[in-house]
Structure formats: C-alpha cells, structure tokens
Short mmCIF file of C-alpha atoms in Angstrom, two decimals:
data_model
loop_
_atom_site.label_atom_id
_atom_site.label_comp_id
_atom_site.label_asym_id
_atom_site.label_seq_id
_atom_site.Cartn_x
_atom_site.Cartn_y
_atom_site.Cartn_z
CA MET D 1 -21.44 7.20 -14.14
CA ASN D 2 -22.47 5.42 -11.15
CA VAL D 3 -19.78 5.08 -8.45
CA VAL D 4 -21.25 2.12 -6.13
CA LYS D 5 -22.14 0.28 -8.78
CA THR D 6 -18.77 0.00 -10.76
CA ALA D 7 -16.91 0.00 -7.08
CA SER D 8 -19.89 -3.49 -6.43
CA ARG D 9 -18.60 -4.75 -9.76
CA LEU D 10 -14.81 -4.54 -8.97
CA ILE D 11 -15.62 -6.22 -5.38
CA ARG D 12 -17.24 -9.09 -7.22
CA ALA D 13 -14.00 -9.18 -9.43
CA GLU D 14 -11.38 -11.08 -7.05
CA SER D 15 -8.18 -9.98 -7.57
CA PRO D 16 -5.50 -10.98 -5.15
CA SER D 17 -1.88 -9.90 -5.67
CA GLY D 18 -0.64 -11.28 -9.11
CA GLY D 19 -3.92 -12.17 -10.28
CA GLU D 20 -5.76 -8.56 -10.98
CA ALA D 21 -6.67 -9.52 -14.53
CA PRO D 22 -10.38 -9.75 -13.31
CA ALA D 23 -10.70 -6.43 -12.00
CA ALA D 24 -8.36 -4.78 -15.17
CA ARG D 25 -11.37 -6.27 -17.01
CA VAL D 26 -14.18 -4.22 -15.04
CA LEU D 27 -11.76 -1.25 -15.16
CA MET D 28 -11.16 -1.35 -18.69
CA GLU D 29 -15.18 -2.11 -19.62
CA GLU D 30 -15.90 0.70 -17.84
CA ALA D 31 -13.35 3.06 -18.94
CA GLU D 32 -14.73 2.10 -22.75
CA ALA D 33 -18.26 2.84 -22.30
CA LEU D 34 -17.29 6.13 -20.50
CA GLY D 35 -15.40 7.18 -23.82
CA PHE D 36 -12.08 6.35 -22.58
CA ARG D 37 -9.40 4.51 -24.57
CA PRO D 38 -7.63 2.07 -22.01
CA ARG D 39 -4.62 0.45 -22.44
CA LEU D 40 -2.65 -2.84 -20.32
CA ASP D 41 0.80 -1.66 -20.03
CA ASP D 42 3.61 -4.53 -20.11
CA ALA D 43 2.95 -5.16 -16.56
CA GLY D 44 -0.65 -4.98 -16.77
CA ASN D 45 -1.66 -1.87 -15.04
CA VAL D 46 -4.56 0.04 -16.52
CA GLU D 47 -3.85 3.48 -17.96
CA PHE D 48 -5.61 6.12 -19.86
CA ALA D 49 -5.35 10.12 -19.93
CA LEU D 50 -7.54 12.88 -21.02
CA GLY D 51 -6.39 16.27 -21.87
CA GLU D 52 -3.27 17.96 -23.09
CA GLY D 53 -0.74 20.64 -21.84
CA PRO D 54 3.12 20.25 -20.39
CA PHE D 55 1.51 19.53 -16.49
CA GLU D 56 -0.09 16.38 -15.67
CA VAL D 57 -2.14 14.87 -12.34
CA LEU D 58 -2.15 11.34 -11.98
CA LEU D 59 -5.01 9.67 -10.31
CA THR D 60 -4.27 6.03 -8.96
CA GLY D 61 -4.72 3.52 -6.75
CA HIS D 62 -3.59 -0.72 -7.01
CA MET D 63 -6.34 -3.48 -7.68
CA ASP D 64 -5.14 -5.75 -5.80
CA VAL D 65 -6.66 -6.98 -2.26
CA VAL D 66 -5.41 -9.19 0.60
CA PRO D 67 -7.06 -12.57 0.95
CA ALA D 68 -10.31 -12.56 2.47
CA GLY D 69 -10.21 -15.13 4.90
CA GLU D 70 -13.25 -17.43 5.90
CA ALA D 71 -15.96 -16.37 4.31
CA ASP D 72 -18.00 -17.44 7.30
CA ALA D 73 -16.40 -14.72 9.28
CA TRP D 74 -18.28 -11.79 7.13
CA PRO D 75 -21.06 -10.33 8.46
CA HIS D 76 -21.66 -9.97 4.44
CA PRO D 77 -19.93 -12.64 1.67
CA PRO D 78 -16.72 -10.90 1.20
CA TYR D 79 -16.82 -10.73 -2.96
CA GLY D 80 -20.26 -9.62 -2.77
CA GLY D 81 -20.67 -6.42 -3.03
CA GLU D 82 -24.00 -5.83 -1.39
CA VAL D 83 -24.69 -2.48 -0.10
CA VAL D 84 -26.49 -2.86 3.49
CA GLU D 85 -28.15 -0.13 5.25
CA GLY D 86 -25.99 2.48 3.20
CA GLU D 87 -22.63 0.95 3.17
CA LEU D 88 -20.81 -1.51 0.39
CA TRP D 89 -18.92 -4.54 1.56
CA GLY D 90 -16.72 -6.75 0.94
CA ARG D 91 -12.89 -7.13 -0.12
CA GLY D 92 -11.39 -4.01 -1.42
CA ALA D 93 -14.25 -1.75 -0.62
CA VAL D 94 -11.58 0.46 1.29
CA ASP D 95 -8.27 -0.75 0.57
CA MET D 96 -9.10 0.44 -2.41
CA LYS D 97 -11.40 -0.69 -5.20
CA GLY D 98 -13.73 1.81 -3.62
CA ALA D 99 -11.42 4.68 -4.73
CA LEU D 100 -10.64 3.39 -7.67
CA ALA D 101 -13.90 3.99 -8.80
CA ALA D 102 -14.50 6.89 -7.41
CA MET D 103 -11.56 8.43 -9.45
CA LEU D 104 -13.14 6.25 -12.57
CA GLY D 105 -16.17 8.59 -11.89
CA ALA D 106 -13.61 11.90 -11.83
CA MET D 107 -12.07 11.00 -14.89
CA ALA D 108 -16.18 11.29 -16.52
CA ASP D 109 -16.34 14.61 -14.61
CA LEU D 110 -13.52 15.95 -15.66
CA ALA D 111 -14.08 14.76 -19.55
CA ALA D 112 -16.74 16.44 -19.43
CA ASP D 113 -15.57 19.90 -18.97
CA PRO D 114 -12.07 19.38 -19.52
CA PRO D 115 -9.07 21.42 -17.30
CA PRO D 116 -6.27 23.20 -18.18
CA GLY D 117 -3.91 20.22 -18.55
CA ARG D 118 -3.64 16.72 -18.49
CA VAL D 119 -5.06 13.98 -16.26
CA ARG D 120 -4.12 10.31 -16.42
CA PHE D 121 -6.22 7.51 -14.38
CA LEU D 122 -3.74 4.24 -13.48
CA ALA D 123 -4.71 1.36 -11.63
CA VAL D 124 -1.61 -0.79 -10.40
CA VAL D 125 -0.79 -4.43 -10.10
CA GLN D 126 1.20 -5.77 -6.90
CA GLU D 127 0.40 -2.99 -4.02
CA GLU D 128 -0.03 -5.46 -1.60
CA VAL D 129 3.25 -7.58 -2.40
CA GLY D 130 6.19 -4.83 -2.63
CA GLY D 131 4.64 -2.48 -5.48
CA LEU D 132 5.81 -3.74 -9.12
CA GLY D 133 2.64 -1.98 -10.99
CA SER D 134 3.71 1.25 -9.56
CA ARG D 135 7.87 0.63 -9.51
CA PHE D 136 7.18 0.03 -13.06
CA ALA D 137 4.95 2.51 -14.21
CA ALA D 138 6.82 5.23 -11.99
CA GLU D 139 9.94 4.35 -14.66
CA ARG D 140 7.65 6.06 -17.76
CA LEU D 141 5.55 8.49 -16.38
CA ARG D 142 6.14 12.12 -15.30
CA ALA D 143 3.21 13.63 -13.87
CA ASP D 144 3.93 16.67 -11.62
CA ALA D 145 1.15 15.73 -8.89
CA ALA D 146 -0.04 12.41 -7.69
CA ILE D 147 -3.46 11.56 -5.90
CA LEU D 148 -2.64 8.19 -4.23
CA GLY D 149 -6.06 6.84 -3.18
CA GLU D 150 -5.38 4.79 -0.58
CA PRO D 151 -8.01 5.01 2.30
CA SER D 152 -7.96 8.40 4.88
CA ASN D 153 -11.91 9.33 5.40
CA ASN D 154 -11.20 11.59 2.71
CA ARG D 155 -8.89 13.32 4.55
CA LEU D 156 -6.11 14.77 2.75
CA MET D 157 -2.53 12.61 3.59
CA ARG D 158 1.25 13.80 2.97
CA GLY D 159 3.18 10.95 4.17
CA HIS D 160 3.96 7.67 6.09
CA ARG D 161 7.15 5.81 7.87
CA GLY D 162 8.88 3.53 5.61
CA ARG D 163 9.27 -0.64 6.96
CA ILE D 164 12.09 -3.22 6.34
CA GLU D 165 11.60 -6.50 6.78
CA VAL D 166 14.42 -8.37 9.06
CA TRP D 167 14.74 -12.20 9.19
CA ALA D 168 16.96 -13.89 12.26
CA ASP D 169 17.78 -17.23 11.74
CA TYR D 170 19.36 -19.20 14.31
CA GLU D 171 20.65 -22.71 13.61
CA GLY D 172 20.25 -25.90 15.92
CA ARG D 173 20.70 -29.75 15.67
CA LEU D 174 17.91 -31.97 15.43
CA ALA D 175 17.74 -34.46 18.14
CA HIS D 176 14.73 -36.57 19.55
CA ALA D 177 13.28 -34.47 22.42
CA ALA D 178 14.00 -36.90 25.12
CA ARG D 179 17.12 -36.50 24.30
CA PRO D 180 17.72 -32.64 24.13
CA GLU D 181 21.50 -33.27 25.02
CA LEU D 182 22.21 -34.89 21.50
CA GLY D 183 21.40 -31.65 20.03
CA HIS D 184 21.10 -27.94 20.20
CA ASN D 185 17.74 -26.20 20.73
CA PRO D 186 17.55 -22.79 18.84
CA LEU D 187 14.69 -21.71 20.48
CA PRO D 188 16.10 -20.16 23.64
CA ASP D 189 18.25 -18.25 21.78
CA LEU D 190 15.61 -16.76 20.03
CA GLY D 191 14.12 -15.96 22.89
CA ARG D 192 17.22 -13.88 24.11
CA PHE D 193 16.82 -11.83 21.01
CA LEU D 194 13.20 -11.45 21.31
CA ALA D 195 14.11 -9.90 24.94
CA ALA D 196 16.72 -7.75 23.89
CA LEU D 197 14.17 -6.62 20.84
CA GLU D 198 12.30 -4.63 24.14
CA ALA D 199 15.06 -2.69 24.80
CA PHE D 200 15.83 -2.17 20.82
CA GLU D 201 16.24 1.92 20.52
CA THR D 202 14.25 3.41 17.94
CA ALA D 203 14.33 6.99 16.59
CA GLU D 204 11.68 9.98 16.52
CA HIS D 205 10.62 11.81 13.89
CA PRO D 206 9.22 15.22 14.76
CA GLU D 207 6.23 14.80 11.65
CA LEU D 208 5.65 11.24 11.37
CA GLY D 209 6.22 10.03 15.47
CA PRO D 210 8.43 7.36 16.64
CA ALA D 211 9.79 4.06 14.40
CA SER D 212 8.72 1.01 15.99
CA CYS D 213 10.34 -2.60 16.29
CA THR D 214 7.78 -5.49 16.13
CA PRO D 215 8.67 -8.83 16.35
CA THR D 216 5.49 -10.58 14.26
CA TYR D 217 6.49 -14.16 13.41
CA VAL D 218 8.04 -17.20 14.64
CA GLU D 219 8.35 -20.85 13.28
CA SER D 220 10.92 -23.75 13.67
CA ARG D 221 11.59 -26.15 11.39
CA PRO D 222 10.52 -29.53 11.07
CA ARG D 223 7.25 -28.70 12.50
CA ALA D 224 7.24 -31.40 14.98
CA THR D 225 6.38 -31.32 18.70
CA ASN D 226 9.00 -34.44 19.77
CA VAL D 227 11.81 -32.60 17.73
CA VAL D 228 15.05 -30.43 19.22
CA PRO D 229 14.86 -28.02 15.94
CA GLY D 230 17.12 -28.01 13.31
CA LEU D 231 16.29 -23.85 12.61
CA ALA D 232 14.02 -21.36 14.35
CA GLN D 233 13.26 -18.30 12.75
CA VAL D 234 11.66 -14.84 13.78
CA CYS D 235 10.55 -12.13 11.48
CA VAL D 236 10.80 -8.52 13.14
CA ASP D 237 8.75 -5.60 11.35
CA TYR D 238 10.87 -2.23 11.82
CA ARG D 239 8.71 0.99 10.88
CA PHE D 240 11.47 3.69 10.17
CA VAL D 241 11.59 6.99 9.60
CA PRO D 242 13.86 9.41 7.07
CA GLY D 243 17.36 9.96 8.96
CA GLU D 244 17.36 6.32 10.01
CA ASP D 245 19.38 3.85 7.62
CA PRO D 246 18.59 0.79 7.12
CA GLU D 247 21.32 -0.89 6.71
CA ALA D 248 22.52 0.79 10.15
CA ILE D 249 19.22 -1.03 11.81
CA LEU D 250 20.41 -4.18 10.68
CA GLU D 251 24.09 -3.88 11.89
CA ARG D 252 22.54 -2.85 15.29
CA MET D 253 20.38 -5.75 15.25
CA ARG D 254 23.23 -8.33 14.36
CA LEU D 255 24.77 -7.20 17.53
CA ILE D 256 21.94 -8.64 19.87
CA ALA D 257 21.30 -11.08 18.13
CA GLY D 258 24.15 -13.42 19.40
CA ASP D 259 25.18 -16.41 16.35
CA ALA D 260 21.97 -15.51 14.07
CA SER D 261 22.16 -14.86 10.86
CA VAL D 262 20.37 -11.56 10.22
CA TYR D 263 19.06 -10.26 6.96
CA VAL D 264 16.56 -8.29 4.74
CA PRO D 265 15.19 -11.02 2.03
CA GLU D 266 14.82 -10.29 -1.59
CA SER D 267 11.60 -10.87 -3.45
CA GLU D 268 11.01 -11.91 -6.70
CA ARG D 269 8.11 -10.76 -8.13
CA ALA D 270 6.32 -10.97 -12.34
CA SER D 271 3.49 -9.51 -13.77
CA GLY D 272 2.74 -9.16 -17.48
CA GLU D 273 6.26 -9.33 -19.27
CA VAL D 274 7.32 -7.80 -16.28
CA THR D 275 9.78 -8.98 -13.38
CA MET D 276 11.49 -7.54 -10.71
CA ARG D 277 13.41 -8.49 -8.00
CA TYR D 278 13.75 -6.20 -4.72
CA PRO D 279 14.87 -6.54 -0.98
CA MET D 280 11.82 -6.06 1.48
CA VAL D 281 12.67 -2.40 2.12
CA PHE D 282 9.95 0.18 1.58
CA PRO D 283 11.13 3.52 1.83
CA PRO D 284 9.33 6.45 3.82
CA HIS D 285 7.22 9.07 2.47
CA LEU D 286 6.60 13.04 3.44
CA VAL D 287 5.70 16.09 1.33
CA PRO D 288 6.90 19.00 3.37
CA ALA D 289 3.84 21.23 4.75
CA ASP D 290 4.27 24.20 3.24
CA HIS D 291 4.74 22.43 -0.40
CA PRO D 292 3.07 24.65 -2.34
CA LEU D 293 0.40 22.26 -4.03
CA LEU D 294 0.00 20.60 -0.45
CA GLN D 295 -1.49 24.02 0.73
CA ALA D 296 -3.20 24.11 -2.15
CA ALA D 297 -4.78 21.42 -1.73
CA LEU D 298 -5.69 21.82 1.90
CA ALA D 299 -7.12 24.98 1.26
CA GLU D 300 -9.09 23.49 -1.45
CA LEU D 301 -10.73 21.05 0.47
CA LYS D 302 -10.42 23.49 3.99
CA GLN D 303 -8.54 21.02 5.67
CA PRO D 304 -6.38 22.41 8.26
CA GLU D 305 -3.40 20.66 7.80
CA ALA D 306 -2.50 17.17 6.30
CA GLY D 307 -2.47 13.87 8.00
CA ILE D 308 -0.19 10.69 7.75
CA TRP D 309 -0.85 7.53 7.18
CA TRP D 310 0.45 4.56 9.40
CA PHE D 311 0.95 1.76 6.68
CA THR D 312 2.78 2.19 3.84
CA THR D 313 2.10 2.77 0.72
CA ASP D 314 2.78 3.00 -3.33
CA ALA D 315 3.81 6.64 -2.57
CA PRO D 316 7.79 6.77 -2.42
CA TYR D 317 7.73 5.14 -6.13
CA LEU D 318 5.46 7.42 -7.66
CA ALA D 319 7.43 9.83 -5.81
CA ALA D 320 10.62 9.00 -7.51
CA SER D 321 9.65 9.78 -11.06
CA GLY D 322 9.39 13.59 -9.74
CA ALA D 323 5.72 13.37 -9.04
CA VAL D 324 4.22 15.39 -5.71
CA VAL D 325 2.35 12.86 -4.38
CA LEU D 326 -0.69 13.61 -2.03
CA GLY D 327 -2.96 10.94 -0.30
CA LEU D 328 -7.26 10.83 -0.47
CA GLY D 329 -9.54 8.02 -0.51
CA PRO D 330 -13.02 7.29 0.77
CA GLY D 331 -13.00 4.85 3.61
CA ASP D 332 -11.66 3.82 7.47
CA PRO D 333 -8.61 3.10 6.99
CA GLU D 334 -8.73 1.07 10.70
CA LEU D 335 -10.98 -1.54 8.32
CA ALA D 336 -8.92 -2.39 5.48
CA HIS D 337 -7.25 -6.07 5.68
CA THR D 338 -10.43 -6.77 8.44
CA THR D 339 -13.28 -9.04 8.17
CA ARG D 340 -15.89 -6.11 8.60
CA GLU D 341 -14.60 -3.83 5.36
CA ARG D 342 -16.96 -1.90 4.09
CA VAL D 343 -17.38 2.33 3.02
CA PRO D 344 -19.97 4.26 3.30
CA VAL D 345 -21.90 5.44 -0.63
CA SER D 346 -21.71 8.79 0.86
CA GLU D 347 -18.13 8.73 1.29
CA LEU D 348 -17.55 7.00 -2.37
CA GLU D 349 -19.92 9.80 -4.05
CA ARG D 350 -17.75 12.81 -1.99
CA ALA D 351 -14.43 10.52 -2.79
CA ARG D 352 -15.48 11.49 -6.60
CA THR D 353 -16.21 15.18 -5.99
CA LEU D 354 -13.27 15.64 -4.32
CA TYR D 355 -11.15 14.17 -7.14
CA VAL D 356 -12.39 16.49 -9.37
CA ARG D 357 -11.63 19.55 -7.19
CA LEU D 358 -8.30 18.75 -6.59
CA VAL D 359 -7.33 17.92 -9.96
CA ARG D 360 -8.42 21.28 -10.95
CA ARG D 361 -7.01 23.17 -8.48
CA LEU D 362 -3.66 21.44 -8.89
CA LEU D 363 -3.77 22.16 -12.37
CA GLU D 364 -4.29 25.78 -12.01
CA VAL D 365 -1.11 25.86 -9.31
CA LEU D 366 0.87 24.16 -11.91
CA HIS D 367 -0.04 26.49 -14.29
CA GLY D 368 0.74 29.44 -12.73
CA LYS D 369 -2.79 30.47 -11.61
CA ALA D 370 -3.02 30.13 -7.86
#
C-alpha cells in the first residue's frame, strides 16, 4: 500500500464536519483492497479489526476537516493533494488525513505478520465540532489502549487542557444612533466585562501548564452602523486544567459580567442514525507520566518524555471507554487549520512504521511480556 497516494486521495475527498462520506468511501475502498472487511457504524464511522485475543489496541483519527478558506490564499490547491518538493499539501494533510493513511498502512503491515492480540482501525466523524463520532464509538468499544493520530511531529503525546465555550449576552434597547438617549447601548457594559477579564484569575497545572481565558468573538445585533444595538454578545474561550470546575469558572465570570446572561451553549449534532446533544465543554486529558503503557511506548520510541498538545482532541471520550489514550501523528500541529497545511512524505512513512512498533509493544505489555 502506498501511504502517500492514499493520503492524497483522502485530501481530494472533501469532508467537512457532517459531510465525511467522501473520505469514508476512500477508506472503505482502500481497506477492502487490502483484504479487510470495513463497515460503517450508525454514526458513519469507518471501522475494522484484525486478530483475536483478550487485549485490543485501537488506531484512531478523524475524517472531518475545517474549511479551507479562500483557495487563492493557498500556495497549492487546498483539495489537490499535491506532492511538492517532498511534502504533501492540502486541507487535512496534517489534521489528520495523513495519519489515517499511515494507520491504514500500519494495519496492512500488521496483517502480514499478526501481533498477539486484536488491533482495531477507527476513523470517526465530527471531531472538529464536538466529537460525536468518538463519543458514540466509546459507548461500545472496549479497547485497552488507543493511539490517536493528532499531529505531533511523530512524537508521543499524553494529554492536553480542556476547553469551555462561554457566552455573555448583554441586552440593549434599540434606538437611532443620532438619539442614543432614547435607547440603551449594551456595548459599554460588554466593554467593561472584557476589561475585567484581563484580571481573571486562572489556575496552573504542574504538567499541563496554565489555564487561559481568551475573548474570541464579539457581535452586536442588528448589524447596522447607525443603530444602538439591542443585543451585544461576546464569546470567551477558556482552556481549563484538571482540578478546575467548569461550573465554578462560569460562576466567577457571572460575578464580573454585570447584568449579562452568562452561559455555556449546547450543540445538537447528527450523523447517520445518531443524534447527540452536549454542552460546549470539552474535558482535559492526561495519562500519568509513570503509567506502564506510556513508559513502554516511550522506551520503544527512545523518547525521554511525552509531550502535551496545546489543543483539545477526542482523547477524553475515548478514555471514557477505559482505554489508555496515547497520541502520535505526522505533521507540525502549527500548520493545522492554516493555508500552509502540508506534511513531509518522510513523516507519513515514518508514522506508518511507528504505529506498527507501538501496537506490537503495547500488546506485549498487555499480555504481560514486558
């Protein structure tokens, strides 16, 4: 199997969140050509397994990608999947169709020389918008360990901070901007809230680092330049660490928000036969530094310590199933979601090899052969 060609096919199969079917078809076709029997679950996730035994390792990643933006802003077409000077370009090259292709290649290699246990491939939907695919799969899967292919420059990772999306709504009263005294302008109140957030106290975690509180979006309605608005809203992206209570963070924001309605919105998402509704709270994830599976994986890769992602992933939902979730993926995470997204071909090939080694080592440890 040619990992680069498969990754290129996946990039050309545009798959925004909620529209992953083109990428799923590519993965199904590639898996069938390798002799596997893939299936779509009720949520539209692609899944297949090889081997038997009491222990299972999961290779997993997501099929959906964020929008590419204006094609003219890209040095190479965002959905072209072109290889230029040893790098594969396009939306999803890093986040994370390159990893899916490398995992598929690893499954082919493992099938040629089966390890002592079961290995499952899982490509999920809607990671970028709340993790519906992984949340659904975690309800029924019982893997002992999982390798999540989010980009890490092929370094082993063990966790990340969580995220809370907090909104504050300020009500105003419409009026002509030439007679502002006839209404009530909510924007000064919103401005005072933004100023107060500058001094908002955040926690510090010894391993995940500091929490952060970042206003990211402001809107007033109606969108008119000569009207005192009737509503002003601000969104705050709060990255929290273990030990912080999301509800307590929300209450502290309410104390400085004046008369605003401060809340965490809920999102309803659907895919295939599955509909889920969940608040916009995304948990942190952290595998203990001394965990035997993590230590075995680090020794296998000759990596002194595991890294920390600075973004959120599906790891917490997968971990809820009981799996120990480690991370490793090809590509520079700083290129994800940008118009410069690309991954070196050499990293794709190396990721394939590393996935094979990690699966074998983890199964050995699980079987007590450490």
